[in-house]
Amino acid sequence: MNSITPPKVAVLGTGGTIAGSGANNTQYAGYRPAVTPVDELLLAIPALRNVASLESEQVAQVASQNLGGATLLHLARRVNHWLNETDCTGVVVTVGTNTLEETAYFLNLVVKSRKTVVVTGAMRPSTSLSADGPMNLYRSVVAAASPLTAGLGVMVVMNDQIIAARDVHKMDTMTLDSFRAPVFGILGWVVDSHVRLYKTPARTHTLDTVFNTTDMTTMPRVDIVVGHQDDTGVAVSALVDAGAKGLVVAGAGTASLSDAMAEAVQGATRRGVVVVRAPRAATGIVMRNMEFDDSAHGTVAGDTLSPAKARVLLALSLAHGMQTEAVQAAFDRY
Ligand code: ASP
């Protein structure tokens, strides 16, 4: 009798609402995130045994607003470790949804494999009526076990949709369809136990990036400043004084800056701090020298990355010794 070996998928837990617990099944306000261990989340979904042979590892147990640089670097090492196992087909990472976007994009830049990595989470705690975590986790393992998803970079599976890490936005603080790709569209769907794909990401990712975090234990300090009409630029100067190596300035519209902010930014770039302009608007492109003279101020145009994702790319670029011109090239490529 022939027996077919199921694909092996490693599920790495980091906490968040998918591992959250409320006092009752209608509680949202006041539930506790990052409580249930990842192996218990898997045990609660017996149907997963039909999809893959599962391994699990608790990499962290935090709300994702606390998932800082050191934990991200540790997570990258563990993801790369599992992908290096020859019999491992793919990895699923469970995270809190608050900062899911930047964790997925970070992994998209530093995973060194063509094997599939899926990031997922949940909008409702596991104790909720209609909790979305179990189905998101099931669909994610289906995607990670499928040969169709290999080589497409890190992807997010939420609410039945497959979205490229670079394209995903958290659009809503509460709703189940919060994760969308408003500008570039989704890659496809997981329908029951089937993957349906419709396109491939165009930007460079995973094996083809220059980023290697194997020996990194900390990330350079990069802060985000949000621009507004009465901006004085004081926050920029204070952050530079506090030791920021890079700044992302989320400016209005096409990331235009007030005169006072522009002056403070120029002061920062003269002190060797790399400053990236990213849109305060929810979506859109920030082109070089569009409504702001990047060449004169020594700044970088952030292309279509949100401030949170721009922060990740800037920190990685600085960690790899890049200066302004090379950072601009990174934003044009990744
Ligand atoms: N507080 C949670 C987090 O860890 C929220 C969530 O997962 O939806 O991001």
CSV table of C-alpha atoms and ligand atoms in Angstrom, one decimal:
chain,number,residue,atom,x,y,z
A,1,MET,CA,0.0,0.0,0.0
A,2,ASN,CA,1.3,3.5,-0.9
A,3,SER,CA,1.3,6.1,1.8
A,4,ILE,CA,1.7,9.8,0.8
A,5,THR,CA,3.7,11.8,3.3
A,6,PRO,CA,1.8,15.1,4.1
A,7,PRO,CA,3.7,18.3,3.7
A,8,LYS,CA,5.4,19.5,6.9
A,9,VAL,CA,4.4,23.0,8.0
A,10,ALA,CA,5.9,24.8,11.1
A,11,VAL,CA,3.6,27.2,12.9
A,12,LEU,CA,5.4,29.9,14.9
A,13,GLY,CA,3.4,31.8,17.5
A,14,THR,CA,4.1,35.3,18.7
A,15,GLY,CA,0.9,36.2,20.5
A,16,GLY,CA,-1.8,38.8,19.6
A,17,THR,CA,-5.5,38.5,19.5
A,18,ILE,CA,-5.5,35.1,17.8
A,19,ALA,CA,-4.1,33.9,21.1
A,20,GLY,CA,-6.3,36.2,23.1
A,21,SER,CA,-8.9,35.4,25.7
A,22,GLY,CA,-12.0,37.3,27.0
A,23,ALA,CA,-14.0,36.9,30.1
A,24,ASN,CA,-17.0,35.8,28.0
A,25,ASN,CA,-17.8,35.0,24.4
A,26,THR,CA,-19.2,38.5,23.6
A,27,GLN,CA,-16.3,40.5,25.1
A,28,TYR,CA,-14.0,42.5,22.8
A,29,ALA,CA,-13.2,45.5,25.0
A,30,GLY,CA,-11.0,44.3,27.8
A,31,TYR,CA,-10.0,40.9,26.5
A,32,ARG,CA,-6.4,39.8,27.1
A,33,PRO,CA,-4.2,39.2,24.0
A,34,ALA,CA,-1.3,36.8,23.8
A,35,VAL,CA,-2.5,34.2,26.4
A,36,THR,CA,-3.1,30.8,24.6
A,37,PRO,CA,0.0,28.9,23.5
A,38,VAL,CA,0.3,28.2,19.7
A,39,ASP,CA,0.2,24.4,20.1
A,40,GLU,CA,-3.2,24.8,21.9
A,41,LEU,CA,-4.5,26.9,19.0
A,42,LEU,CA,-3.5,24.1,16.6
A,43,LEU,CA,-5.0,21.3,18.7
A,44,ALA,CA,-8.3,23.2,18.6
A,45,ILE,CA,-8.4,22.6,14.8
A,46,PRO,CA,-8.4,18.8,14.2
A,47,ALA,CA,-9.0,19.3,10.4
A,48,LEU,CA,-5.5,20.6,10.1
A,49,ARG,CA,-4.3,16.9,10.4
A,50,ASN,CA,-5.7,16.4,6.9
A,51,VAL,CA,-3.7,19.3,5.5
A,52,ALA,CA,-0.1,19.0,6.9
A,53,SER,CA,2.1,17.4,9.4
A,54,LEU,CA,2.5,20.2,11.9
A,55,GLU,CA,5.4,21.4,14.1
A,56,SER,CA,5.0,24.4,16.4
A,57,GLU,CA,7.2,26.8,18.2
A,58,GLN,CA,6.4,29.7,20.6
A,59,VAL,CA,8.7,32.4,19.5
A,60,ALA,CA,7.2,35.1,21.6
A,61,GLN,CA,3.9,35.8,23.5
A,62,VAL,CA,3.2,39.5,23.1
A,63,ALA,CA,0.7,42.0,21.9
A,64,SER,CA,2.1,43.1,18.6
A,65,GLN,CA,2.6,46.7,19.6
A,66,ASN,CA,5.4,45.3,21.8
A,67,LEU,CA,6.9,43.2,19.1
A,68,GLY,CA,10.2,45.2,18.8
A,69,GLY,CA,13.3,44.9,16.7
A,70,ALA,CA,15.1,42.3,18.9
A,71,THR,CA,12.0,40.0,18.7
A,72,LEU,CA,11.6,40.5,15.0
A,73,LEU,CA,15.2,39.5,14.4
A,74,HIS,CA,14.8,36.4,16.6
A,75,LEU,CA,11.6,35.6,14.6
A,76,ALA,CA,13.5,35.9,11.3
A,77,ARG,CA,16.2,33.5,12.6
A,78,ARG,CA,13.5,30.9,13.6
A,79,VAL,CA,11.7,31.2,10.3
A,80,ASN,CA,14.9,30.8,8.4
A,81,HIS,CA,15.8,27.8,10.6
A,82,TRP,CA,12.6,26.0,9.9
A,83,LEU,CA,12.8,26.7,6.1
A,84,ASN,CA,16.3,25.3,6.1
A,85,GLU,CA,14.9,21.9,7.2
A,86,THR,CA,14.7,19.9,4.0
A,87,ASP,CA,11.4,18.3,4.8
A,88,CYS,CA,9.7,21.5,5.8
A,89,THR,CA,7.4,22.9,3.1
A,90,GLY,CA,6.5,26.2,4.6
A,91,VAL,CA,6.1,28.3,7.7
A,92,VAL,CA,3.0,30.1,9.2
A,93,VAL,CA,3.6,32.9,11.7
A,94,THR,CA,0.8,34.0,14.0
A,95,VAL,CA,1.0,37.6,15.1
A,96,GLY,CA,-1.1,40.4,16.6
A,97,THR,CA,-2.9,42.3,13.9
A,98,ASN,CA,-1.9,45.8,15.2
A,99,THR,CA,1.5,45.6,13.6
A,100,LEU,CA,1.0,42.6,11.3
A,101,GLU,CA,1.7,44.7,8.2
A,102,GLU,CA,5.3,45.6,9.2
A,103,THR,CA,6.2,42.1,10.5
A,104,ALA,CA,5.1,40.6,7.2
A,105,TYR,CA,7.0,43.2,5.2
A,106,PHE,CA,10.1,42.7,7.4
A,107,LEU,CA,10.0,39.0,6.8
A,108,ASN,CA,9.5,39.6,3.1
A,109,LEU,CA,12.8,41.4,3.1
A,110,VAL,CA,14.9,39.0,5.3
A,111,VAL,CA,13.6,35.5,4.7
A,112,LYS,CA,16.2,33.6,2.7
A,113,SER,CA,14.2,30.9,1.0
A,114,ARG,CA,11.8,30.4,-1.9
A,115,LYS,CA,9.6,28.3,0.4
A,116,THR,CA,6.3,29.8,1.5
A,117,VAL,CA,5.9,32.0,4.6
A,118,VAL,CA,2.4,33.0,5.6
A,119,VAL,CA,1.6,35.6,8.3
A,120,THR,CA,-1.8,35.5,10.0
A,121,GLY,CA,-3.7,36.7,13.0
A,122,ALA,CA,-7.3,37.3,14.2
A,123,MET,CA,-9.5,40.3,14.8
A,124,ARG,CA,-11.5,38.6,17.5
A,125,PRO,CA,-10.1,36.7,20.5
A,126,SER,CA,-10.2,32.9,20.5
A,127,THR,CA,-13.0,33.0,23.1
A,128,SER,CA,-15.4,35.0,20.9
A,129,LEU,CA,-18.6,34.0,19.2
A,130,SER,CA,-17.5,33.7,15.6
A,131,ALA,CA,-13.8,33.9,16.3
A,132,ASP,CA,-11.9,34.3,13.0
A,133,GLY,CA,-8.6,32.9,14.3
A,134,PRO,CA,-9.2,29.2,13.7
A,135,MET,CA,-10.3,29.6,10.1
A,136,ASN,CA,-7.5,32.1,9.4
A,137,LEU,CA,-5.0,29.6,10.8
A,138,TYR,CA,-6.5,26.7,8.9
A,139,ARG,CA,-6.4,28.7,5.6
A,140,SER,CA,-2.8,29.8,6.3
A,141,VAL,CA,-1.6,26.2,6.8
A,142,VAL,CA,-3.4,25.3,3.5
A,143,ALA,CA,-1.5,28.1,1.7
A,144,ALA,CA,1.8,27.2,3.3
A,145,ALA,CA,1.4,23.6,2.4
A,146,SER,CA,0.6,24.3,-1.2
A,147,PRO,CA,3.3,24.2,-3.9
A,148,LEU,CA,1.5,27.0,-5.7
A,149,THR,CA,2.5,29.7,-3.2
A,150,ALA,CA,6.3,29.0,-3.3
A,151,GLY,CA,8.6,31.8,-4.6
A,152,LEU,CA,6.0,34.6,-4.2
A,153,GLY,CA,7.5,36.2,-1.1
A,154,VAL,CA,5.9,36.5,2.3
A,155,MET,CA,2.1,36.6,2.2
A,156,VAL,CA,-0.7,37.3,4.6
A,157,VAL,CA,-3.8,35.1,4.8
A,158,MET,CA,-6.8,36.7,6.5
A,159,ASN,CA,-10.5,36.5,5.9
A,160,ASP,CA,-10.0,33.9,3.1
A,161,GLN,CA,-7.7,36.2,1.1
A,162,ILE,CA,-4.1,35.9,0.1
A,163,ILE,CA,-2.3,39.3,0.1
A,164,ALA,CA,1.4,40.1,-0.6
A,165,ALA,CA,3.2,41.4,2.5
A,166,ARG,CA,4.2,44.6,0.7
A,167,ASP,CA,0.6,45.3,-0.4
A,168,VAL,CA,-1.3,44.6,2.8
A,169,HIS,CA,-2.9,47.4,4.8
A,170,LYS,CA,-4.9,47.2,8.1
A,171,MET,CA,-7.8,49.3,7.1
A,172,ASP,CA,-10.1,49.1,10.1
A,173,THR,CA,-9.5,48.8,13.9
A,174,MET,CA,-12.3,46.3,14.5
A,175,THR,CA,-13.8,44.6,11.5
A,176,LEU,CA,-13.1,41.1,10.2
A,177,ASP,CA,-12.3,42.3,6.7
A,178,SER,CA,-9.7,44.8,8.0
A,179,PHE,CA,-6.8,43.4,6.0
A,180,ARG,CA,-7.0,44.5,2.4
A,181,ALA,CA,-4.7,45.5,-0.6
A,182,PRO,CA,-6.5,48.7,-1.6
A,183,VAL,CA,-3.9,49.8,-4.2
A,184,PHE,CA,-2.5,46.6,-5.7
A,185,GLY,CA,-5.2,44.1,-5.1
A,186,ILE,CA,-5.0,40.6,-3.5
A,187,LEU,CA,-3.0,37.7,-4.9
A,188,GLY,CA,-5.8,35.2,-4.5
A,189,TRP,CA,-8.0,33.2,-2.2
A,190,VAL,CA,-8.0,30.1,-0.1
A,191,VAL,CA,-11.3,28.5,-0.9
A,192,ASP,CA,-11.9,25.6,1.5
A,193,SER,CA,-8.7,23.6,1.1
A,194,HIS,CA,-7.7,25.0,-2.3
A,195,VAL,CA,-5.4,27.9,-3.2
A,196,ARG,CA,-6.5,30.1,-6.2
A,197,LEU,CA,-3.8,32.6,-7.3
A,198,TYR,CA,-4.2,35.4,-9.9
A,199,LYS,CA,-1.0,37.3,-10.0
A,200,THR,CA,2.6,37.6,-8.7
A,201,PRO,CA,4.3,40.4,-6.7
A,202,ALA,CA,6.6,42.6,-8.9
A,203,ARG,CA,8.9,44.0,-6.2
A,204,THR,CA,12.1,42.2,-5.1
A,205,HIS,CA,11.8,40.0,-2.0
A,206,THR,CA,13.2,37.2,0.2
A,207,LEU,CA,16.2,35.5,-1.5
A,208,ASP,CA,16.8,38.4,-3.9
A,209,THR,CA,17.2,41.2,-1.4
A,210,VAL,CA,20.6,42.3,0.0
A,211,PHE,CA,19.3,42.0,3.6
A,212,ASN,CA,20.7,39.3,5.8
A,213,THR,CA,19.9,39.6,9.5
A,214,THR,CA,21.6,36.3,10.7
A,215,ASP,CA,24.1,38.1,12.9
A,216,MET,CA,22.0,41.1,13.9
A,217,THR,CA,20.7,41.4,17.5
A,218,THR,CA,19.4,45.0,17.4
A,219,MET,CA,17.9,47.3,14.8
A,220,PRO,CA,19.0,50.9,14.3
A,221,ARG,CA,16.7,53.4,15.9
A,222,VAL,CA,14.2,54.8,13.4
A,223,ASP,CA,11.2,57.0,14.5
A,224,ILE,CA,8.1,58.2,12.8
A,225,VAL,CA,6.9,61.8,12.9
A,226,VAL,CA,3.4,62.7,11.6
A,227,GLY,CA,3.2,66.1,9.9
A,228,HIS,CA,0.3,68.6,10.4
A,229,GLN,CA,-0.7,72.2,9.7
A,230,ASP,CA,1.0,73.8,12.7
A,231,ASP,CA,4.1,71.7,12.6
A,232,THR,CA,7.1,73.3,14.3
A,233,GLY,CA,9.7,70.6,13.5
A,234,VAL,CA,10.5,70.4,17.2
A,235,ALA,CA,9.7,66.6,17.3
A,236,VAL,CA,12.2,66.0,14.5
A,237,SER,CA,15.0,67.9,16.3
A,238,ALA,CA,14.2,66.2,19.6
A,239,LEU,CA,14.3,62.7,18.1
A,240,VAL,CA,17.7,63.4,16.4
A,241,ASP,CA,19.0,64.7,19.8
A,242,ALA,CA,17.6,61.4,21.3
A,243,GLY,CA,19.8,59.3,19.0
A,244,ALA,CA,17.5,58.5,16.0
A,245,LYS,CA,19.6,57.2,13.1
A,246,GLY,CA,16.7,57.5,10.7
A,247,LEU,CA,13.3,59.2,10.6
A,248,VAL,CA,10.2,58.6,8.6
A,249,VAL,CA,8.2,61.8,8.2
A,250,ALA,CA,4.6,61.1,7.4
A,251,GLY,CA,3.7,64.2,5.5
A,252,ALA,CA,0.3,65.4,4.2
A,253,GLY,CA,-0.8,64.5,0.7
A,254,THR,CA,2.3,63.5,-1.3
A,255,ALA,CA,4.2,63.8,2.0
A,256,SER,CA,4.7,67.6,1.7
A,257,LEU,CA,6.2,69.2,4.8
A,258,SER,CA,5.5,72.6,6.5
A,259,ASP,CA,8.3,75.1,6.1
A,260,ALA,CA,9.3,74.6,9.8
A,261,MET,CA,9.3,70.9,9.4
A,262,ALA,CA,11.4,71.2,6.1
A,263,GLU,CA,14.0,73.2,8.0
A,264,ALA,CA,14.2,70.7,10.8
A,265,VAL,CA,14.4,67.9,8.4
A,266,GLN,CA,17.3,69.6,6.6
A,267,GLY,CA,19.0,70.0,9.9
A,268,ALA,CA,18.6,66.3,10.5
A,269,THR,CA,20.0,65.2,7.2
A,270,ARG,CA,23.0,67.5,7.7
A,271,ARG,CA,23.7,65.6,10.9
A,272,GLY,CA,23.8,62.3,9.0
A,273,VAL,CA,20.2,61.2,9.8
A,274,VAL,CA,18.5,59.6,6.9
A,275,VAL,CA,15.0,61.0,6.5
A,276,VAL,CA,12.3,59.3,4.4
A,277,ARG,CA,9.1,61.0,3.3
A,278,ALA,CA,6.0,58.7,3.4
A,279,PRO,CA,2.3,59.5,2.9
A,280,ARG,CA,0.1,60.5,5.8
A,281,ALA,CA,-2.7,59.6,3.5
A,282,ALA,CA,-3.9,56.0,3.7
A,283,THR,CA,-2.5,55.1,0.2
A,284,GLY,CA,-0.7,56.6,-2.8
A,285,ILE,CA,2.8,57.2,-4.2
A,286,VAL,CA,5.4,59.7,-3.0
A,287,MET,CA,7.7,60.4,-5.9
A,288,ARG,CA,11.1,62.0,-5.6
A,289,ASN,CA,11.0,65.9,-5.8
A,290,MET,CA,7.2,65.9,-6.0
A,291,GLU,CA,5.9,69.0,-4.1
A,292,PHE,CA,9.1,68.9,-2.0
A,293,ASP,CA,12.7,69.3,-3.1
A,294,ASP,CA,14.3,66.0,-1.9
A,295,SER,CA,17.6,66.8,-3.7
A,296,ALA,CA,18.0,70.1,-1.8
A,297,HIS,CA,16.9,68.7,1.6
A,298,GLY,CA,18.8,65.4,1.3
A,299,THR,CA,15.7,63.3,1.8
A,300,VAL,CA,14.4,60.0,0.4
A,301,ALA,CA,11.0,59.6,-1.3
A,302,GLY,CA,9.2,56.6,0.2
A,303,ASP,CA,7.4,55.4,-3.0
A,304,THR,CA,4.2,53.5,-2.0
A,305,LEU,CA,5.2,52.3,1.5
A,306,SER,CA,3.2,53.3,4.5
A,307,PRO,CA,5.1,55.0,7.3
A,308,ALA,CA,5.2,51.8,9.3
A,309,LYS,CA,6.7,49.8,6.4
A,310,ALA,CA,9.0,52.6,5.4
A,311,ARG,CA,10.4,52.4,8.9
A,312,VAL,CA,11.2,48.8,8.5
A,313,LEU,CA,13.0,49.2,5.2
A,314,LEU,CA,14.9,52.3,6.4
A,315,ALA,CA,16.1,50.4,9.6
A,316,LEU,CA,17.2,47.4,7.5
A,317,SER,CA,19.0,49.7,5.0
A,318,LEU,CA,20.8,51.6,7.8
A,319,ALA,CA,21.8,48.3,9.4
A,320,HIS,CA,23.4,47.3,6.1
A,321,GLY,CA,25.4,50.6,6.0
A,322,MET,CA,23.4,52.4,3.3
A,323,GLN,CA,23.6,56.2,3.0
A,324,THR,CA,20.9,58.4,1.4
A,325,GLU,CA,21.4,57.5,-2.2
A,326,ALA,CA,21.5,53.8,-1.6
A,327,VAL,CA,18.4,54.1,0.7
A,328,GLN,CA,16.6,55.8,-2.2
A,329,ALA,CA,17.6,52.9,-4.5
A,330,ALA,CA,16.2,50.5,-1.9
A,331,PHE,CA,12.9,52.3,-1.7
A,332,ASP,CA,12.8,52.2,-5.5
A,333,ARG,CA,13.5,48.4,-5.6
A,334,TYR,CA,11.7,46.9,-2.6
B,1,ASP,N1,-3.6,43.7,20.6
B,1,ASP,C1,-3.5,42.8,19.5
B,1,ASP,C2,-2.2,42.7,18.9
B,1,ASP,O1,-1.4,42.0,19.5
B,1,ASP,C3,-4.5,43.1,18.5
B,1,ASP,C4,-4.7,42.0,17.5
B,1,ASP,O2,-4.0,41.0,17.4
B,1,ASP,O3,-5.7,42.1,16.7
B,1,ASP,O4,-1.8,43.3,17.9
